[in-house]
mmCIF file of N, CA, C and O in Angstrom:
data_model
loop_
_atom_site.group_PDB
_atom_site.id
_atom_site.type_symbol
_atom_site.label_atom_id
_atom_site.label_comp_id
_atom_site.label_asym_id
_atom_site.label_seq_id
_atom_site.Cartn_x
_atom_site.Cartn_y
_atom_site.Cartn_z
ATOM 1 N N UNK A 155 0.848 -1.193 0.000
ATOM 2 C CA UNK A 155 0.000 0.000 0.000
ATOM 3 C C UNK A 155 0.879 1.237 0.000
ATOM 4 O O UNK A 155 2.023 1.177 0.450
ATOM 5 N N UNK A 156 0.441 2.197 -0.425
ATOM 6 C CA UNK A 156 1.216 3.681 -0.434
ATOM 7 C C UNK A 156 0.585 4.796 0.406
ATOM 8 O O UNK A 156 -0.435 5.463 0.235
ATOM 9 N N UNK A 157 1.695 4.784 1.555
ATOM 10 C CA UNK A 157 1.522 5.512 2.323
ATOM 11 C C UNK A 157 1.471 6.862 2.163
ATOM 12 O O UNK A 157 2.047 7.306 1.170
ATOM 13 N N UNK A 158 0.546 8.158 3.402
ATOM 14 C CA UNK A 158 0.661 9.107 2.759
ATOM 15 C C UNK A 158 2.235 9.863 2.604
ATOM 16 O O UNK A 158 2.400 10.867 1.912
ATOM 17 N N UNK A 159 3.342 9.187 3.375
ATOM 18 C CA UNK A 159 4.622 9.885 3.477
ATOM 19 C C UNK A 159 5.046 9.080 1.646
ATOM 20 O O UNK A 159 5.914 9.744 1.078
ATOM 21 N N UNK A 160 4.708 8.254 1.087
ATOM 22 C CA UNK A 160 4.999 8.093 -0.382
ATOM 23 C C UNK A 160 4.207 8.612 -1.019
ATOM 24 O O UNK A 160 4.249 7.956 -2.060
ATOM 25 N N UNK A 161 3.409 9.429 -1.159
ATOM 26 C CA UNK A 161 2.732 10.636 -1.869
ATOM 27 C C UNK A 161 3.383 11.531 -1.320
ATOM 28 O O UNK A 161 3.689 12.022 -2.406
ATOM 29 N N UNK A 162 3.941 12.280 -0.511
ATOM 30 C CA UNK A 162 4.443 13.558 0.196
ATOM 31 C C UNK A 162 5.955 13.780 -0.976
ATOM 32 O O UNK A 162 6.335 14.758 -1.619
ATOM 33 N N UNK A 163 6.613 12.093 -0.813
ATOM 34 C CA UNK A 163 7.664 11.835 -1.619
ATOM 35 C C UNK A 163 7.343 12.348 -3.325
ATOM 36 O O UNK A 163 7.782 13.280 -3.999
ATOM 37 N N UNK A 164 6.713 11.636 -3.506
ATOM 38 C CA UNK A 164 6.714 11.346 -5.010
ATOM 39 C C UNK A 164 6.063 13.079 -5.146
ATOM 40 O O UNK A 164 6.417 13.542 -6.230
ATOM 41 N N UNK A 165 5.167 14.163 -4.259
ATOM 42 C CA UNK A 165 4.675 15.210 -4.565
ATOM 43 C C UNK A 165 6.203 16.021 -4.644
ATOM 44 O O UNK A 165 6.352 17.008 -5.364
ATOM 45 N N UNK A 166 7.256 15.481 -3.835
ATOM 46 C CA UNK A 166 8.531 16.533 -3.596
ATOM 47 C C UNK A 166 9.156 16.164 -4.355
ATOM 48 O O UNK A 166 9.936 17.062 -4.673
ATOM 49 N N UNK A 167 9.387 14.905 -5.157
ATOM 50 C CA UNK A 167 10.440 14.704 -6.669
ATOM 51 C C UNK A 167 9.819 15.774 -7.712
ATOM 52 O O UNK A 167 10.574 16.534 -8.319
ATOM 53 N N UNK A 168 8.795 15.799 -7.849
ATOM 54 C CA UNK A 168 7.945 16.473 -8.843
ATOM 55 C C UNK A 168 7.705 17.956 -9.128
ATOM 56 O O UNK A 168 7.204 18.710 -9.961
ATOM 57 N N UNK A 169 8.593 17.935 -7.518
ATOM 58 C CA UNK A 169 8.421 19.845 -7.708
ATOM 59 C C UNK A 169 9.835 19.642 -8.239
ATOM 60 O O UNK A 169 10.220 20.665 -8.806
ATOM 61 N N UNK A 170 10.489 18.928 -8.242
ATOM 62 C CA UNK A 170 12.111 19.557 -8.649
ATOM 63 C C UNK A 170 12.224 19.593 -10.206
ATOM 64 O O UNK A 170 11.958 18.661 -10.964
ATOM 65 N N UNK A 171 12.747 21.061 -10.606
ATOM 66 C CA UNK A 171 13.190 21.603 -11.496
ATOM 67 C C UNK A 171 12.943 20.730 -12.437
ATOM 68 O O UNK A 171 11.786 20.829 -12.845
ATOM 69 N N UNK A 172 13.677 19.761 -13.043
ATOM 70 C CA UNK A 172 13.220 18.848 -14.241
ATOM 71 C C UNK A 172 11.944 18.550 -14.100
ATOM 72 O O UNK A 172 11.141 19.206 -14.763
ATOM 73 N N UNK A 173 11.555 17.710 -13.387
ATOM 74 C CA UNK A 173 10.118 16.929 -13.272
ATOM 75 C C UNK A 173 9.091 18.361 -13.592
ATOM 76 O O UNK A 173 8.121 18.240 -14.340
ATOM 77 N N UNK A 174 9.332 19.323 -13.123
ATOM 78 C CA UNK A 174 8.393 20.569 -13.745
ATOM 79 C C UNK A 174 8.421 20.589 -15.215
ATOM 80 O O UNK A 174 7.399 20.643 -15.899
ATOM 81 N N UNK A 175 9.741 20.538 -15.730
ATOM 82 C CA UNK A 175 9.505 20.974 -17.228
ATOM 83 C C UNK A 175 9.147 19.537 -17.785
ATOM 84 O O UNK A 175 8.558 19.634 -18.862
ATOM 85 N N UNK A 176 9.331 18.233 -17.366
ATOM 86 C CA UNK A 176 8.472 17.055 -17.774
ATOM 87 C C UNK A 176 6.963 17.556 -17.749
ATOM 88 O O UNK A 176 6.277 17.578 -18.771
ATOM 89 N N UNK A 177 6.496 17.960 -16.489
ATOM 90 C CA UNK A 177 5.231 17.943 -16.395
ATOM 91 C C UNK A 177 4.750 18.721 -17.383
ATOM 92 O O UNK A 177 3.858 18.101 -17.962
ATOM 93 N N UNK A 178 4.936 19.881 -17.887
ATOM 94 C CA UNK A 178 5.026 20.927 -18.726
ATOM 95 C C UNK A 178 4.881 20.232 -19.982
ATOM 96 O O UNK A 178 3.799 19.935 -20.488
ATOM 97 N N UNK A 179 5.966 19.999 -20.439
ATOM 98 C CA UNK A 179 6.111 19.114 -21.603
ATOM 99 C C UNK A 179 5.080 17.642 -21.846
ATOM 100 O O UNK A 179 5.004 17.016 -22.903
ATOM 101 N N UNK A 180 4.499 17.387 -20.824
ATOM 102 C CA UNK A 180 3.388 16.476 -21.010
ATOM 103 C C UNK A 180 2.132 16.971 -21.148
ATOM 104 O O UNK A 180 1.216 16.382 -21.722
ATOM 105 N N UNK A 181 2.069 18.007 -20.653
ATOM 106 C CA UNK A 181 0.617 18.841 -21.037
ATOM 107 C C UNK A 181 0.600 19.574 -22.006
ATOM 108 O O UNK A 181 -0.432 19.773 -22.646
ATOM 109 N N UNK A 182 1.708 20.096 -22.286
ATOM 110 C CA UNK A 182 1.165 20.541 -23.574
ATOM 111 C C UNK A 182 1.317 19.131 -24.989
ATOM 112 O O UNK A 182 0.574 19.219 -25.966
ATOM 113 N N UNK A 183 2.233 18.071 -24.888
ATOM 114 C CA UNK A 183 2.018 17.010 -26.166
ATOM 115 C C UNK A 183 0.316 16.326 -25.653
ATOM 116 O O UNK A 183 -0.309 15.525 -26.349
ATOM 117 N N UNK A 184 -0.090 16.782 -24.531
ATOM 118 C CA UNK A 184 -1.156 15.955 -24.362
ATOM 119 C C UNK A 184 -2.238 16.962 -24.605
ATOM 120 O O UNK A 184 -3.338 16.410 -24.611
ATOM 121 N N UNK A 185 -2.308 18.557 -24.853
ATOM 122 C CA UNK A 185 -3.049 19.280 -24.333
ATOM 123 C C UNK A 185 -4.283 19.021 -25.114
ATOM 124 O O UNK A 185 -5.243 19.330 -24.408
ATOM 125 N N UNK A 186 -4.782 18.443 -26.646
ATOM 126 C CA UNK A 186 -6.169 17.969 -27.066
ATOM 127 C C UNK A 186 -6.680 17.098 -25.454
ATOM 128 O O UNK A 186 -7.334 17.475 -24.482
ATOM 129 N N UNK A 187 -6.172 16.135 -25.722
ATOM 130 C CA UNK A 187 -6.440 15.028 -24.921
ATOM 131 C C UNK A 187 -7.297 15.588 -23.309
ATOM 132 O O UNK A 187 -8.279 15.131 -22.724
ATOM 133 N N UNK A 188 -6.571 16.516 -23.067
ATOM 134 C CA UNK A 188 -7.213 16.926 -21.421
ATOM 135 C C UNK A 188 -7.970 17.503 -21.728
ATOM 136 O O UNK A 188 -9.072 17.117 -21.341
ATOM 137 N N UNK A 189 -7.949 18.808 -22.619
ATOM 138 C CA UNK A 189 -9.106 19.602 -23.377
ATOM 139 C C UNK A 189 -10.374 18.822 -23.238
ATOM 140 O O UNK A 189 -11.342 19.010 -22.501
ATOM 141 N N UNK A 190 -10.068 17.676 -24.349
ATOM 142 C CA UNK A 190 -11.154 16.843 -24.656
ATOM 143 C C UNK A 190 -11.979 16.426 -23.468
ATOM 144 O O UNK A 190 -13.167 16.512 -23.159
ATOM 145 N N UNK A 191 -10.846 15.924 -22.903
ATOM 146 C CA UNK A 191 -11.487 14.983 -20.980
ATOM 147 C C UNK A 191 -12.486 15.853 -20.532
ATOM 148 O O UNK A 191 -13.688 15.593 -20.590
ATOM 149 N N UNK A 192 -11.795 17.328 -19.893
ATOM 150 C CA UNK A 192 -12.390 18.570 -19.389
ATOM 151 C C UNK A 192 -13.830 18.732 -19.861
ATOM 152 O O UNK A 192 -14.830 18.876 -19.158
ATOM 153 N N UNK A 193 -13.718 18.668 -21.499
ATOM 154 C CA UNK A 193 -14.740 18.794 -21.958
ATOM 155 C C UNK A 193 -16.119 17.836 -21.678
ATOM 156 O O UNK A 193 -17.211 18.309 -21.364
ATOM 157 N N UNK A 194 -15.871 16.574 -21.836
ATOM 158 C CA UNK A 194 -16.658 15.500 -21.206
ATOM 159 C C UNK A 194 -17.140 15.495 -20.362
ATOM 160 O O UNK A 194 -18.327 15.176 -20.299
ATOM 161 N N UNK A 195 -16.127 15.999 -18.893
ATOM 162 C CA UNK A 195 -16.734 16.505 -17.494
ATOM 163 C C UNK A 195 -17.882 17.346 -17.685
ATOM 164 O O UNK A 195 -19.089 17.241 -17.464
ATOM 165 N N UNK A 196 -17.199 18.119 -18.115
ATOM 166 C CA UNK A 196 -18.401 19.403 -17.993
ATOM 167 C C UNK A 196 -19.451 18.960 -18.863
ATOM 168 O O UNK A 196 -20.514 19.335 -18.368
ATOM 169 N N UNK A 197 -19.630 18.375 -19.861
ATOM 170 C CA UNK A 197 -20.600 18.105 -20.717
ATOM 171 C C UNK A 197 -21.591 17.186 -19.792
ATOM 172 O O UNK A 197 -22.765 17.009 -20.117
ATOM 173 N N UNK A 198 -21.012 16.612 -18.601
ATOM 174 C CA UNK A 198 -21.899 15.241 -17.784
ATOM 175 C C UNK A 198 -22.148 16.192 -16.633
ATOM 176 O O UNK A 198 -22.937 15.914 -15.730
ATOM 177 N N UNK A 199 -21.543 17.183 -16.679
ATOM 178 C CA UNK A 199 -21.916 17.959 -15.279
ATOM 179 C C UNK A 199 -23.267 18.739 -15.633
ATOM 180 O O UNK A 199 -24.193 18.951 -14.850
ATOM 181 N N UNK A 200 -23.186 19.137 -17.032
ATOM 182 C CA UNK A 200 -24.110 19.845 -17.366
ATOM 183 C C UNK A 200 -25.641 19.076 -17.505
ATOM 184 O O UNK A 200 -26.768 19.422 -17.151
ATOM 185 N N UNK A 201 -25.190 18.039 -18.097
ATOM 186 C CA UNK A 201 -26.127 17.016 -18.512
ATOM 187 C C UNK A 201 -27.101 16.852 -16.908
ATOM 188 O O UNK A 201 -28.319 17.029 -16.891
ATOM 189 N N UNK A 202 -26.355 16.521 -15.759
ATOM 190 C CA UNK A 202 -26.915 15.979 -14.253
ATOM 191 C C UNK A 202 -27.317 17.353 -13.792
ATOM 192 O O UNK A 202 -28.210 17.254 -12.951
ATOM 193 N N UNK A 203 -26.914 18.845 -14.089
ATOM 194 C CA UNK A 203 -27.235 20.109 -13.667
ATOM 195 C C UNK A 203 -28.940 20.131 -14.144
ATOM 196 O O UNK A 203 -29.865 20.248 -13.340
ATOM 197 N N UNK A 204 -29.081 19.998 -15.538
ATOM 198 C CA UNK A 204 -30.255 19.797 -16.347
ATOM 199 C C UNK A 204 -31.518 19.264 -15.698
ATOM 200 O O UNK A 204 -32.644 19.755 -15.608
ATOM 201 N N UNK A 205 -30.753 17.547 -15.057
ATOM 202 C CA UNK A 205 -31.575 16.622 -14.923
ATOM 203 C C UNK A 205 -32.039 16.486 -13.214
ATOM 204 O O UNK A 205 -32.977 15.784 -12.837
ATOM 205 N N UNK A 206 -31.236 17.249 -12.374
ATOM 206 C CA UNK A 206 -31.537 18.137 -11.288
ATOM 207 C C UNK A 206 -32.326 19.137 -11.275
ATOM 208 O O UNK A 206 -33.146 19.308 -10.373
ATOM 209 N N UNK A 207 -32.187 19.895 -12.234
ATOM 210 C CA UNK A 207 -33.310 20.865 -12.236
ATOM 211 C C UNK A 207 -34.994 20.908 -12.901
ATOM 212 O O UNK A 207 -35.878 21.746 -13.080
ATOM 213 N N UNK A 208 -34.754 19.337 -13.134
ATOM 214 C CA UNK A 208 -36.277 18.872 -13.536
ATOM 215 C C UNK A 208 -36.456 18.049 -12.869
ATOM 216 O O UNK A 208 -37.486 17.519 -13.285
ATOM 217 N N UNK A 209 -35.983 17.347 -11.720
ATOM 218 C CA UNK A 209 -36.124 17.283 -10.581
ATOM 219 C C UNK A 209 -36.653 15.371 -11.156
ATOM 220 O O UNK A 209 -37.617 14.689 -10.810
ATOM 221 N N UNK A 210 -35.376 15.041 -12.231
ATOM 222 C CA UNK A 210 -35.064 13.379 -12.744
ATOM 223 C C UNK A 210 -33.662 12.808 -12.594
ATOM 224 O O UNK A 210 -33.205 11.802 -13.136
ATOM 225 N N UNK A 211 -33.149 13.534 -11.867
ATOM 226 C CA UNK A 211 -32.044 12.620 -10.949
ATOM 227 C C UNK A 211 -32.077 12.290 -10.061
ATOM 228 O O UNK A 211 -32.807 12.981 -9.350
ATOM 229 N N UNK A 212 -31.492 11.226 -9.423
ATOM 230 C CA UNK A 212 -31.560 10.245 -8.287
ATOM 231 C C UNK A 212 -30.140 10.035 -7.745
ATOM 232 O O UNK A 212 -29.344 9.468 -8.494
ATOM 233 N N UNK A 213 -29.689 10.468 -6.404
ATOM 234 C CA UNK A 213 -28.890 10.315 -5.873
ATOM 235 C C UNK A 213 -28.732 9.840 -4.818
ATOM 236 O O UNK A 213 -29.133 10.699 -4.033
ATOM 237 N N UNK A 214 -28.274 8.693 -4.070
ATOM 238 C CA UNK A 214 -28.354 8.077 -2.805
ATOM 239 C C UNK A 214 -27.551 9.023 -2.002
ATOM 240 O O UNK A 214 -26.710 9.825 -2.410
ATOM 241 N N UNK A 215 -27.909 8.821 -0.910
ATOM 242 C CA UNK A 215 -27.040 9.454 0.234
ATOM 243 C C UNK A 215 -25.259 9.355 0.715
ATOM 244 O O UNK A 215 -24.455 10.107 1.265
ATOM 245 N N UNK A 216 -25.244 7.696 0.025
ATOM 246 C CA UNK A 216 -23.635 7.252 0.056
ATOM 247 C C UNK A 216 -23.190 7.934 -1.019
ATOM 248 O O UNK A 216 -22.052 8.402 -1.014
ATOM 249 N N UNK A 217 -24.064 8.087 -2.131
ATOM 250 C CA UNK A 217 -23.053 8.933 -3.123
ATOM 251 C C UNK A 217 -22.637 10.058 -3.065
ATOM 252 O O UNK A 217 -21.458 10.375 -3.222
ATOM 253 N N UNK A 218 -23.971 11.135 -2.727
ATOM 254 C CA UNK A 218 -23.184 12.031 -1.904
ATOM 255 C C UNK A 218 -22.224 12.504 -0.979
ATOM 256 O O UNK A 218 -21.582 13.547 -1.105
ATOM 257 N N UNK A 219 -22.133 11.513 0.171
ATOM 258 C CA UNK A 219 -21.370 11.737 1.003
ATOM 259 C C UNK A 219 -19.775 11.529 0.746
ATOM 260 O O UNK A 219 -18.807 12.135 1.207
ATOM 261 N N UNK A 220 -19.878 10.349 -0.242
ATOM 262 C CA UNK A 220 -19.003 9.840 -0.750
ATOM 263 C C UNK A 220 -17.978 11.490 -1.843
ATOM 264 O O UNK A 220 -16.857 11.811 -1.447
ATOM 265 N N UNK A 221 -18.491 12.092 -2.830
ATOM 266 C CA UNK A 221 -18.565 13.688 -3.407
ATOM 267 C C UNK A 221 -18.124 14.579 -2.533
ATOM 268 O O UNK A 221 -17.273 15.363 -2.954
ATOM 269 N N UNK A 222 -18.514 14.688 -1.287
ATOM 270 C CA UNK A 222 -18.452 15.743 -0.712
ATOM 271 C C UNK A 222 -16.946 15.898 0.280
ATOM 272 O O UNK A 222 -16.284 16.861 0.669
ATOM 273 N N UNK A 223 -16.810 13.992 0.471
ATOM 274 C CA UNK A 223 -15.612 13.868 0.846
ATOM 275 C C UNK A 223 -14.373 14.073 -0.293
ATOM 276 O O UNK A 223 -13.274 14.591 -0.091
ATOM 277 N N UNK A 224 -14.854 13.551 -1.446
ATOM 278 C CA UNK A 224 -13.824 13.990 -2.689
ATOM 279 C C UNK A 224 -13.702 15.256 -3.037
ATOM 280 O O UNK A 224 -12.516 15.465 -3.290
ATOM 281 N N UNK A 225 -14.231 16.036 -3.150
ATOM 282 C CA UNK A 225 -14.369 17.317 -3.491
ATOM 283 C C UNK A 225 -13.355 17.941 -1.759
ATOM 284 O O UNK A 225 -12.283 18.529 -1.612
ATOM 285 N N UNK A 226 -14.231 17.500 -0.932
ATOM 286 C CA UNK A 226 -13.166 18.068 0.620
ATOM 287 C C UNK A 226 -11.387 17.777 0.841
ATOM 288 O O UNK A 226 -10.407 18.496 1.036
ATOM 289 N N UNK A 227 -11.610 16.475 0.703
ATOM 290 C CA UNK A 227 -10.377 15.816 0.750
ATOM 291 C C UNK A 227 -9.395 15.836 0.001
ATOM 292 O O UNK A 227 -8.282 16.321 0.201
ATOM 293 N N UNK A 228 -9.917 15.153 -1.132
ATOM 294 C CA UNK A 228 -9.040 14.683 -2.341
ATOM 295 C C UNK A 228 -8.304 16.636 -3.234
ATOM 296 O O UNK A 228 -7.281 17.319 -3.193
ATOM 297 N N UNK A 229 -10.160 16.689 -4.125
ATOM 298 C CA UNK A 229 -9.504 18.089 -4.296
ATOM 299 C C UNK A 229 -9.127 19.683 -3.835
ATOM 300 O O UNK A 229 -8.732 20.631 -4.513
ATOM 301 N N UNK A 230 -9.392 19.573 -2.534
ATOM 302 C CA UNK A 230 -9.561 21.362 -2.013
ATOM 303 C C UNK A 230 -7.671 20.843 -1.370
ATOM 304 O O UNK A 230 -6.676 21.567 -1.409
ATOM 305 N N UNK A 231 -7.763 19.371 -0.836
ATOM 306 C CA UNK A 231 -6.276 19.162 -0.729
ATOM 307 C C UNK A 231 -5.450 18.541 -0.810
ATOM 308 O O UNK A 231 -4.476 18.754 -0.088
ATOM 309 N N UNK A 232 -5.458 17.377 -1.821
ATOM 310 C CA UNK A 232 -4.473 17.010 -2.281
ATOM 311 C C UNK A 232 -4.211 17.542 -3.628
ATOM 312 O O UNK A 232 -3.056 17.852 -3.920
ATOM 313 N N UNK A 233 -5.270 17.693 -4.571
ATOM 314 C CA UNK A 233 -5.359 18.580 -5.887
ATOM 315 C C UNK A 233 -4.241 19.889 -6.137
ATOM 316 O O UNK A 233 -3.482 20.292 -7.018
ATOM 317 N N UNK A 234 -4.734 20.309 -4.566
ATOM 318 C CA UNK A 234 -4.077 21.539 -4.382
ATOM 319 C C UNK A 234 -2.492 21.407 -4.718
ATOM 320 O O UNK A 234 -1.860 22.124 -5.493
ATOM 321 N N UNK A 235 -2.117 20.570 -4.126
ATOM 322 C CA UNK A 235 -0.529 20.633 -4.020
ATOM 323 C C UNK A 235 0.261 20.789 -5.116
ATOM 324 O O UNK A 235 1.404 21.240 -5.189
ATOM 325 N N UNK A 236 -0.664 20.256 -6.196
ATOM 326 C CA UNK A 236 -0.156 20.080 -7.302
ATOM 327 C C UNK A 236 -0.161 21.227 -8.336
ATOM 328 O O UNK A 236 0.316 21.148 -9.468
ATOM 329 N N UNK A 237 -0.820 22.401 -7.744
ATOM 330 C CA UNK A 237 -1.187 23.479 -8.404
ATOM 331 C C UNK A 237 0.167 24.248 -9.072
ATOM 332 O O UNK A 237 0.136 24.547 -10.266
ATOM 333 N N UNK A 238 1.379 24.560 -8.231
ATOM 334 C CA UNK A 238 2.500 24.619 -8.950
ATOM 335 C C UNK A 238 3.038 24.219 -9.657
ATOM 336 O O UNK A 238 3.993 24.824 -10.144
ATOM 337 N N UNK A 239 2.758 23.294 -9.953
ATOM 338 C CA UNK A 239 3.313 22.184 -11.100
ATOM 339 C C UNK A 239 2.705 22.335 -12.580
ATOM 340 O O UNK A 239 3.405 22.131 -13.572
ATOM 341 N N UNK A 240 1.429 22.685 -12.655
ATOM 342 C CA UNK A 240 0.735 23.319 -13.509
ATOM 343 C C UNK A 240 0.997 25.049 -13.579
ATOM 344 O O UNK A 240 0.364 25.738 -14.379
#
């Protein structure tokens, strides 16, 4: 299993100088590709925004809770870290 001190690791190789201009250099040979992704998101976000507001979506309570911890956890802070790197 990977502990959080081997994410702390692998977040501190990644800030160093090379691994930035890797990262760099992977987003932009990739930049359709994420575009595209991004685009998808939002196209399904929009799609469930829609289907919420006609009041034909169905969401259990684990799924939510489950969202609210990802959105808390995952992206407000681990997402975050990575923001320099971009």
């Amino acid at each position: 299993a990977h502990g959080p001190w081997r994410v702390q690791r692998a977040i501190g190789l990644l800030e160093r100088r090379p691994f930035r201009r890797l990262v760099a250099l992977a987003i932009e040979v990739h930049a359709d590709q994420l575009l595209a992704a991004i685009g998808r998101v939002v196209e399904q976000a929009l799609g469930l925004q829609a289907k919420f507001r006609a009041n034909t979506a169905f969401v259990t309570i684990e799924v939510m809770e489950f969202l609210k911890n990802w959105i808390h956890d995952h992206i407000l802070k681990m997402d975050m870290t990575y923001k320099g790197l971009i």
